[in-house]
Structure formats: structure tokens, C-alpha cells
Amino acid sequence: MRISKNFWLSELTKSPTAERFGISNDPSSEHLVNLTVVTHEILQPVREHFGVITVNSGYRSPTLNTKVGGSKTSQHCNGEAADFESSRISNPKLAAWIAKNLDFDQLILEFYDGKDPNSGWIHCSYKKDGSNRKKTMTALKIRGKTQYKQGLLS
Ligand SMILES: [Zn+2]
């Protein structure tokens, strides 16, 4: 099922982990609406500006989210968030473009190592009820532990 000009629902529900462990990952109708909104508001504008992007994770059923070690309050479980990256622009530059040009709830530059332009990915969420906080953060791995810093570090 196509959910925007360039995105298929399967891109936002596919998960190698779900396949491997036989975990169901079908969104409810409410979560499907949220996935469609995040696609229209975030993924499609990024696609139109930078070309093809790879979606690493969209919807996660609670079972799948636990399996991949996601946070208990993950917006992925509501279909409100997507993780993605582009081979044409570094993650810090892509995050900066989103922060400047799009409305969003949370934008996280995840695990960019400061050297390899393709390291890490972008997490971005969108809430259709208009309560978007435009909160930016950077997730870093420091001695094996995840730390979150306010703002987008590059
Ligand atoms: Zn994420």
C-alpha cells in the first residue's frame, strides 16, 4: 500500500528482527494514520529535497520494540516516529536541514561518531494533534552507554 508519493507502508513496517523472530508488526488503524502523517510531514519532504532515503525503522509493535531494546515510551510504538538516513548527505547536515525547514516533535541525531559522515542515523517524530515540541537532541555512545545531549551536535 502506497502512503505517500514515494513511500510504501511496507517500508515503515518491515523489520529484519520481526521476520527473524516471527514477531507480528502490523499497525492498528490509528497507528497507520500516524505513520501516514509522519511520512507526509517528514519523510516525503526529505525525499523531495535529497532524493532516495533509507528507512531503517518506522512502526514497532510493543513486542518488537522490546526485542530491539527500544525505550518503553518509544514513539515508534505509536507509529509517530521513523529512523532514516541518506547516502547523499551526512546525518548532521540532514538533521540541521530538518530542524530549519520542517515541523516535528523530536529530532535526534543518533550515534553519529563525528568522523564517518554515514555513521548513525536520524530519528524524527511528528504528532498530528499539533503538540509538536520541536525538540532536538544528539545521542552519543560513551564507553558503551547511551547519553543524550540537548541540541544537535556536529
Ligand atoms: Zn527511532
Short mmCIF file of N, CA and C and ligand atoms in Angstrom, two decimals:
data_model
loop_
_atom_site.label_atom_id
_atom_site.label_comp_id
_atom_site.label_asym_id
_atom_site.label_seq_id
_atom_site.Cartn_x
_atom_site.Cartn_y
_atom_site.Cartn_z
N MET A 1 0.84 -1.19 0.00
CA MET A 1 0.00 0.00 0.00
C MET A 1 0.88 1.25 0.00
N ARG A 2 0.57 2.16 -0.94
CA ARG A 2 1.33 3.41 -1.03
C ARG A 2 0.75 4.40 -0.01
N ILE A 3 1.62 5.06 0.78
CA ILE A 3 1.09 6.01 1.76
C ILE A 3 1.50 7.45 1.48
N SER A 4 2.40 7.64 0.52
CA SER A 4 2.68 8.99 0.01
C SER A 4 3.24 8.79 -1.38
N LYS A 5 3.58 9.88 -2.05
CA LYS A 5 4.05 9.79 -3.44
C LYS A 5 5.19 8.78 -3.59
N ASN A 6 6.13 8.75 -2.65
CA ASN A 6 7.31 7.90 -2.80
C ASN A 6 7.49 6.82 -1.75
N PHE A 7 6.51 6.64 -0.86
CA PHE A 7 6.70 5.66 0.22
C PHE A 7 5.57 4.64 0.27
N TRP A 8 5.98 3.42 0.56
CA TRP A 8 5.06 2.31 0.74
C TRP A 8 4.99 1.97 2.22
N LEU A 9 3.82 1.51 2.65
CA LEU A 9 3.65 1.14 4.06
C LEU A 9 4.70 0.11 4.48
N SER A 10 5.01 -0.82 3.56
CA SER A 10 5.96 -1.88 3.91
C SER A 10 7.33 -1.32 4.33
N GLU A 11 7.69 -0.14 3.80
CA GLU A 11 8.98 0.46 4.19
C GLU A 11 8.97 0.88 5.66
N LEU A 12 7.77 1.13 6.20
CA LEU A 12 7.67 1.59 7.58
C LEU A 12 7.28 0.49 8.56
N THR A 13 7.08 -0.71 8.05
CA THR A 13 6.72 -1.82 8.96
C THR A 13 7.71 -2.97 8.88
N LYS A 14 8.53 -2.98 7.82
CA LYS A 14 9.45 -4.12 7.68
C LYS A 14 10.52 -4.07 8.78
N SER A 15 10.90 -5.24 9.23
CA SER A 15 11.89 -5.34 10.28
C SER A 15 12.56 -6.70 10.20
N PRO A 16 13.88 -6.72 9.97
CA PRO A 16 14.59 -8.00 9.95
C PRO A 16 14.42 -8.76 11.26
N THR A 17 14.37 -8.01 12.38
CA THR A 17 14.22 -8.67 13.69
C THR A 17 12.85 -9.33 13.80
N ALA A 18 11.80 -8.62 13.36
CA ALA A 18 10.45 -9.20 13.40
C ALA A 18 10.38 -10.46 12.55
N GLU A 19 11.00 -10.41 11.37
CA GLU A 19 10.99 -11.59 10.48
C GLU A 19 11.73 -12.75 11.13
N ARG A 20 12.88 -12.43 11.68
CA ARG A 20 13.73 -13.48 12.25
C ARG A 20 13.04 -14.18 13.41
N PHE A 21 12.33 -13.39 14.24
CA PHE A 21 11.72 -13.99 15.43
C PHE A 21 10.22 -14.24 15.26
N GLY A 22 9.71 -14.03 14.06
CA GLY A 22 8.29 -14.29 13.81
C GLY A 22 7.36 -13.39 14.63
N ILE A 23 7.80 -12.13 14.84
CA ILE A 23 7.00 -11.18 15.61
C ILE A 23 6.08 -10.42 14.67
N SER A 24 4.80 -10.34 15.03
CA SER A 24 3.84 -9.59 14.21
C SER A 24 4.14 -8.10 14.33
N ASN A 25 4.07 -7.40 13.22
CA ASN A 25 4.36 -5.96 13.25
C ASN A 25 3.36 -5.18 12.40
N ASP A 26 2.07 -5.48 12.61
CA ASP A 26 1.02 -4.81 11.86
C ASP A 26 0.44 -3.66 12.69
N PRO A 27 0.47 -2.44 12.15
CA PRO A 27 -0.08 -1.31 12.90
C PRO A 27 -1.61 -1.35 12.96
N SER A 28 -2.16 -0.81 14.04
CA SER A 28 -3.61 -0.62 14.14
C SER A 28 -4.01 0.49 13.18
N SER A 29 -5.31 0.70 12.99
CA SER A 29 -5.73 1.75 12.06
C SER A 29 -5.28 3.12 12.56
N GLU A 30 -5.29 3.32 13.88
CA GLU A 30 -4.83 4.61 14.44
C GLU A 30 -3.33 4.80 14.17
N HIS A 31 -2.56 3.73 14.39
CA HIS A 31 -1.12 3.82 14.15
C HIS A 31 -0.80 4.01 12.67
N LEU A 32 -1.65 3.43 11.83
CA LEU A 32 -1.48 3.60 10.39
C LEU A 32 -1.68 5.07 9.99
N VAL A 33 -2.66 5.72 10.61
CA VAL A 33 -2.88 7.16 10.35
C VAL A 33 -1.63 7.93 10.77
N ASN A 34 -1.09 7.63 11.95
CA ASN A 34 0.11 8.32 12.43
C ASN A 34 1.30 8.11 11.49
N LEU A 35 1.47 6.88 11.01
CA LEU A 35 2.56 6.58 10.08
C LEU A 35 2.42 7.38 8.79
N THR A 36 1.18 7.50 8.33
CA THR A 36 0.92 8.26 7.11
C THR A 36 1.27 9.74 7.33
N VAL A 37 0.92 10.26 8.50
CA VAL A 37 1.19 11.66 8.80
C VAL A 37 2.70 11.91 8.90
N VAL A 38 3.42 11.06 9.62
CA VAL A 38 4.88 11.27 9.74
C VAL A 38 5.55 11.14 8.37
N THR A 39 5.01 10.30 7.53
CA THR A 39 5.56 10.15 6.17
C THR A 39 5.34 11.42 5.36
N HIS A 40 4.12 11.97 5.42
CA HIS A 40 3.82 13.19 4.66
C HIS A 40 4.56 14.41 5.19
N GLU A 41 4.70 14.49 6.52
CA GLU A 41 5.29 15.69 7.11
C GLU A 41 6.81 15.66 7.18
N ILE A 42 7.41 14.48 7.26
CA ILE A 42 8.86 14.37 7.45
C ILE A 42 9.54 13.66 6.26
N LEU A 43 9.17 12.39 6.05
CA LEU A 43 9.91 11.59 5.07
C LEU A 43 9.75 12.10 3.64
N GLN A 44 8.53 12.45 3.25
CA GLN A 44 8.32 12.89 1.86
C GLN A 44 9.05 14.21 1.56
N PRO A 45 8.97 15.23 2.44
CA PRO A 45 9.75 16.46 2.17
C PRO A 45 11.25 16.20 2.10
N VAL A 46 11.78 15.31 2.96
CA VAL A 46 13.21 14.98 2.92
C VAL A 46 13.53 14.28 1.60
N ARG A 47 12.66 13.36 1.17
CA ARG A 47 12.83 12.65 -0.10
C ARG A 47 12.84 13.62 -1.28
N GLU A 48 11.95 14.60 -1.23
CA GLU A 48 11.87 15.55 -2.34
C GLU A 48 13.09 16.46 -2.40
N HIS A 49 13.68 16.73 -1.26
CA HIS A 49 14.85 17.61 -1.24
C HIS A 49 16.16 16.87 -1.50
N PHE A 50 16.29 15.66 -0.97
CA PHE A 50 17.59 14.98 -1.03
C PHE A 50 17.59 13.70 -1.87
N GLY A 51 16.46 13.32 -2.42
CA GLY A 51 16.40 12.07 -3.17
C GLY A 51 16.12 10.90 -2.25
N VAL A 52 16.37 9.70 -2.77
CA VAL A 52 16.01 8.47 -2.05
C VAL A 52 16.64 8.42 -0.66
N ILE A 53 15.84 8.06 0.34
CA ILE A 53 16.37 7.83 1.68
C ILE A 53 16.03 6.40 2.09
N THR A 54 16.79 5.89 3.04
CA THR A 54 16.55 4.55 3.56
C THR A 54 15.87 4.66 4.92
N VAL A 55 14.72 4.03 5.07
CA VAL A 55 14.03 3.99 6.36
C VAL A 55 14.48 2.73 7.08
N ASN A 56 15.14 2.90 8.22
CA ASN A 56 15.64 1.75 8.99
C ASN A 56 14.59 1.19 9.91
N SER A 57 13.71 2.07 10.40
CA SER A 57 12.68 1.62 11.35
C SER A 57 11.55 2.64 11.37
N GLY A 58 10.32 2.13 11.28
CA GLY A 58 9.16 3.01 11.40
C GLY A 58 8.31 2.51 12.55
N TYR A 59 7.20 1.82 12.23
CA TYR A 59 6.35 1.27 13.28
C TYR A 59 7.04 0.08 13.96
N ARG A 60 6.85 0.01 15.29
CA ARG A 60 7.30 -1.16 16.05
C ARG A 60 6.18 -1.59 16.98
N SER A 61 5.74 -2.82 16.84
CA SER A 61 4.79 -3.37 17.82
C SER A 61 5.51 -3.42 19.16
N PRO A 62 4.77 -3.40 20.28
CA PRO A 62 5.44 -3.43 21.60
C PRO A 62 6.41 -4.61 21.74
N THR A 63 6.04 -5.77 21.21
CA THR A 63 6.93 -6.95 21.31
C THR A 63 8.23 -6.71 20.54
N LEU A 64 8.09 -6.17 19.33
CA LEU A 64 9.28 -5.89 18.53
C LEU A 64 10.15 -4.82 19.20
N ASN A 65 9.49 -3.78 19.75
CA ASN A 65 10.23 -2.70 20.40
C ASN A 65 11.08 -3.22 21.57
N THR A 66 10.50 -4.13 22.36
CA THR A 66 11.23 -4.74 23.46
C THR A 66 12.43 -5.52 22.92
N LYS A 67 12.17 -6.26 21.85
CA LYS A 67 13.21 -7.12 21.26
C LYS A 67 14.40 -6.30 20.75
N VAL A 68 14.13 -5.12 20.17
CA VAL A 68 15.24 -4.30 19.65
C VAL A 68 15.80 -3.34 20.69
N GLY A 69 15.31 -3.44 21.94
CA GLY A 69 15.85 -2.62 23.01
C GLY A 69 15.41 -1.17 22.95
N GLY A 70 14.23 -0.91 22.34
CA GLY A 70 13.72 0.46 22.26
C GLY A 70 13.23 0.95 23.62
N SER A 71 13.16 2.27 23.77
CA SER A 71 12.67 2.84 25.03
C SER A 71 11.20 2.48 25.23
N LYS A 72 10.79 2.33 26.49
CA LYS A 72 9.42 1.90 26.79
C LYS A 72 8.38 2.90 26.28
N THR A 73 8.79 4.16 26.18
CA THR A 73 7.86 5.19 25.72
C THR A 73 8.12 5.57 24.26
N SER A 74 8.75 4.66 23.52
CA SER A 74 9.14 4.96 22.14
C SER A 74 7.97 5.39 21.29
N GLN A 75 8.15 6.49 20.57
CA GLN A 75 7.10 6.95 19.65
C GLN A 75 6.98 6.03 18.43
N HIS A 76 7.97 5.13 18.24
CA HIS A 76 7.85 4.13 17.17
C HIS A 76 6.62 3.25 17.41
N CYS A 77 6.28 3.00 18.69
CA CYS A 77 5.15 2.12 19.01
C CYS A 77 3.80 2.76 18.69
N ASN A 78 3.79 4.08 18.53
CA ASN A 78 2.56 4.78 18.13
C ASN A 78 2.54 5.08 16.64
N GLY A 79 3.55 4.66 15.93
CA GLY A 79 3.64 5.00 14.50
C GLY A 79 3.95 6.46 14.28
N GLU A 80 4.50 7.13 15.30
CA GLU A 80 4.76 8.57 15.20
C GLU A 80 6.21 8.89 14.85
N ALA A 81 7.07 7.87 14.73
CA ALA A 81 8.50 8.15 14.53
C ALA A 81 9.08 7.25 13.45
N ALA A 82 10.14 7.76 12.82
CA ALA A 82 10.89 6.96 11.85
C ALA A 82 12.38 7.23 12.01
N ASP A 83 13.17 6.19 11.76
CA ASP A 83 14.64 6.30 11.71
C ASP A 83 15.04 6.18 10.24
N PHE A 84 15.89 7.07 9.78
CA PHE A 84 16.24 7.05 8.36
C PHE A 84 17.61 7.68 8.13
N GLU A 85 18.12 7.50 6.91
CA GLU A 85 19.38 8.12 6.53
C GLU A 85 19.43 8.25 5.02
N SER A 86 20.35 9.09 4.56
CA SER A 86 20.52 9.34 3.14
C SER A 86 21.97 9.07 2.78
N SER A 87 22.21 8.52 1.59
CA SER A 87 23.60 8.30 1.18
C SER A 87 24.16 9.57 0.54
N ARG A 88 23.33 10.60 0.36
CA ARG A 88 23.77 11.82 -0.35
C ARG A 88 24.16 12.96 0.57
N ILE A 89 23.80 12.86 1.84
CA ILE A 89 24.10 13.95 2.77
C ILE A 89 24.41 13.33 4.13
N SER A 90 25.34 13.95 4.87
CA SER A 90 25.71 13.40 6.17
C SER A 90 24.55 13.57 7.14
N ASN A 91 24.49 12.75 8.16
CA ASN A 91 23.40 12.83 9.14
C ASN A 91 23.34 14.18 9.87
N PRO A 92 24.48 14.79 10.27
CA PRO A 92 24.38 16.10 10.92
C PRO A 92 23.79 17.16 9.99
N LYS A 93 24.16 17.12 8.71
CA LYS A 93 23.61 18.10 7.76
C LYS A 93 22.13 17.86 7.52
N LEU A 94 21.76 16.60 7.43
CA LEU A 94 20.34 16.27 7.23
C LEU A 94 19.52 16.71 8.44
N ALA A 95 20.04 16.46 9.64
CA ALA A 95 19.33 16.88 10.86
C ALA A 95 19.17 18.39 10.90
N ALA A 96 20.23 19.11 10.52
CA ALA A 96 20.18 20.58 10.52
C ALA A 96 19.13 21.09 9.53
N TRP A 97 19.04 20.43 8.39
CA TRP A 97 18.04 20.85 7.38
C TRP A 97 16.63 20.63 7.91
N ILE A 98 16.39 19.50 8.54
CA ILE A 98 15.06 19.21 9.09
C ILE A 98 14.71 20.23 10.18
N ALA A 99 15.68 20.51 11.06
CA ALA A 99 15.43 21.45 12.16
C ALA A 99 15.04 22.83 11.62
N LYS A 100 15.63 23.21 10.49
CA LYS A 100 15.38 24.53 9.92
C LYS A 100 14.09 24.59 9.11
N ASN A 101 13.76 23.48 8.46
CA ASN A 101 12.70 23.55 7.44
C ASN A 101 11.39 22.83 7.77
N LEU A 102 11.39 21.93 8.74
CA LEU A 102 10.18 21.14 8.98
C LEU A 102 9.69 21.29 10.41
N ASP A 103 8.40 21.01 10.61
CA ASP A 103 7.83 20.94 11.95
C ASP A 103 7.98 19.48 12.43
N PHE A 104 8.27 19.28 13.70
CA PHE A 104 8.47 17.91 14.22
C PHE A 104 8.31 17.94 15.72
N ASP A 105 8.18 16.75 16.31
CA ASP A 105 8.11 16.67 17.77
C ASP A 105 9.52 16.52 18.34
N GLN A 106 10.17 15.40 17.99
CA GLN A 106 11.55 15.17 18.44
C GLN A 106 12.42 14.83 17.24
N LEU A 107 13.58 15.45 17.19
CA LEU A 107 14.56 15.16 16.15
C LEU A 107 15.85 14.78 16.86
N ILE A 108 16.30 13.55 16.64
CA ILE A 108 17.50 13.08 17.34
C ILE A 108 18.56 12.65 16.32
N LEU A 109 19.73 13.24 16.45
CA LEU A 109 20.88 12.78 15.68
C LEU A 109 21.47 11.62 16.46
N GLU A 110 21.27 10.41 15.94
CA GLU A 110 21.62 9.21 16.71
C GLU A 110 22.98 8.64 16.31
N PHE A 111 23.86 8.57 17.24
CA PHE A 111 25.12 7.81 17.13
C PHE A 111 25.99 8.18 15.94
N TYR A 112 25.96 9.48 15.57
CA TYR A 112 26.94 9.99 14.60
C TYR A 112 28.27 10.07 15.35
N ASP A 113 29.34 9.52 14.76
CA ASP A 113 30.59 9.42 15.52
C ASP A 113 31.52 10.62 15.34
N GLY A 114 31.09 11.63 14.58
CA GLY A 114 31.90 12.83 14.41
C GLY A 114 32.93 12.71 13.30
N LYS A 115 33.08 11.53 12.72
CA LYS A 115 34.08 11.33 11.67
C LYS A 115 33.45 10.79 10.40
N ASP A 116 32.88 9.61 10.49
CA ASP A 116 32.28 8.98 9.32
C ASP A 116 30.93 9.65 9.01
N PRO A 117 30.81 10.33 7.83
CA PRO A 117 29.56 11.04 7.53
C PRO A 117 28.34 10.12 7.49
N ASN A 118 28.57 8.84 7.26
CA ASN A 118 27.43 7.91 7.19
C ASN A 118 27.16 7.18 8.49
N SER A 119 27.91 7.50 9.55
CA SER A 119 27.67 6.82 10.81
C SER A 119 26.35 7.30 11.42
N GLY A 120 25.68 6.41 12.12
CA GLY A 120 24.45 6.76 12.80
C GLY A 120 23.27 6.95 11.87
N TRP A 121 22.22 7.59 12.39
CA TRP A 121 21.01 7.82 11.61
C TRP A 121 20.22 8.96 12.25
N ILE A 122 19.10 9.30 11.61
CA ILE A 122 18.21 10.34 12.11
C ILE A 122 16.95 9.68 12.67
N HIS A 123 16.55 10.09 13.88
CA HIS A 123 15.24 9.71 14.41
C HIS A 123 14.39 10.97 14.39
N CYS A 124 13.20 10.88 13.83
CA CYS A 124 12.33 12.06 13.84
C CYS A 124 10.89 11.64 14.06
N SER A 125 10.18 12.39 14.92
CA SER A 125 8.77 12.07 15.20
C SER A 125 7.89 13.28 14.92
N TYR A 126 6.62 12.98 14.73
CA TYR A 126 5.63 14.03 14.42
C TYR A 126 4.31 13.67 15.05
N LYS A 127 3.68 14.62 15.72
CA LYS A 127 2.38 14.37 16.35
C LYS A 127 1.30 15.15 15.61
N LYS A 128 0.29 14.42 15.18
CA LYS A 128 -0.72 15.06 14.33
C LYS A 128 -1.66 15.97 15.10
N ASP A 129 -1.63 15.91 16.44
CA ASP A 129 -2.56 16.75 17.21
C ASP A 129 -2.03 18.17 17.42
N GLY A 130 -0.89 18.49 16.81
CA GLY A 130 -0.39 19.86 16.88
C GLY A 130 0.46 20.15 18.11
N SER A 131 0.78 19.12 18.90
CA SER A 131 1.57 19.34 20.12
C SER A 131 3.07 19.12 19.88
N ASN A 132 3.52 19.34 18.65
CA ASN A 132 4.94 19.14 18.34
C ASN A 132 5.84 20.10 19.11
N ARG A 133 6.86 19.54 19.77
CA ARG A 133 7.73 20.34 20.65
C ARG A 133 8.95 20.92 19.96
N LYS A 134 9.25 20.45 18.76
CA LYS A 134 10.48 20.87 18.05
C LYS A 134 11.72 20.71 18.93
N LYS A 135 11.81 19.56 19.56
CA LYS A 135 12.92 19.28 20.48
C LYS A 135 14.04 18.58 19.71
N THR A 136 15.26 19.13 19.81
CA THR A 136 16.40 18.50 19.13
C THR A 136 17.38 17.91 20.16
N MET A 137 17.90 16.74 19.85
CA MET A 137 18.84 16.07 20.74
C MET A 137 19.88 15.31 19.92
N THR A 138 20.97 14.98 20.59
CA THR A 138 22.01 14.14 19.99
C THR A 138 22.24 12.96 20.91
N ALA A 139 22.22 11.76 20.36
CA ALA A 139 22.51 10.55 21.14
C ALA A 139 23.95 10.13 20.85
N LEU A 140 24.70 9.93 21.90
CA LEU A 140 26.10 9.53 21.77
C LEU A 140 26.33 8.24 22.54
N LYS A 141 27.26 7.44 22.03
CA LYS A 141 27.69 6.24 22.76
C LYS A 141 28.99 6.60 23.46
N ILE A 142 28.95 6.64 24.77
CA ILE A 142 30.17 6.95 25.52
C ILE A 142 30.49 5.78 26.43
N ARG A 143 31.63 5.16 26.16
CA ARG A 143 32.05 3.94 26.87
C ARG A 143 30.90 2.92 26.93
N GLY A 144 30.28 2.72 25.77
CA GLY A 144 29.25 1.69 25.67
C GLY A 144 27.88 2.11 26.20
N LYS A 145 27.78 3.31 26.78
CA LYS A 145 26.50 3.76 27.31
C LYS A 145 25.93 4.89 26.46
N THR A 146 24.60 4.88 26.29
CA THR A 146 23.96 5.92 25.51
C THR A 146 23.73 7.15 26.36
N GLN A 147 24.18 8.30 25.83
CA GLN A 147 23.92 9.57 26.51
C GLN A 147 23.23 10.51 25.56
N TYR A 148 22.24 11.26 26.07
CA TYR A 148 21.53 12.22 25.25
C TYR A 148 21.95 13.64 25.64
N LYS A 149 22.27 14.44 24.62
CA LYS A 149 22.60 15.84 24.86
C LYS A 149 21.56 16.69 24.16
N GLN A 150 21.27 17.87 24.76
CA GLN A 150 20.32 18.77 24.14
C GLN A 150 20.92 19.38 22.87
N GLY A 151 20.09 19.58 21.88
CA GLY A 151 20.53 20.24 20.64
C GLY A 151 21.22 19.28 19.70
N LEU A 152 21.56 19.78 18.53
CA LEU A 152 22.22 18.97 17.52
C LEU A 152 23.70 19.27 17.52
N LEU A 153 24.50 18.32 17.94
CA LEU A 153 25.95 18.50 17.91
C LEU A 153 26.44 18.01 16.56
N SER A 154 27.52 18.60 16.07
CA SER A 154 28.03 18.12 14.78
C SER A 154 29.52 17.84 14.87
ZN ZN B 1 13.99 5.97 16.36
#
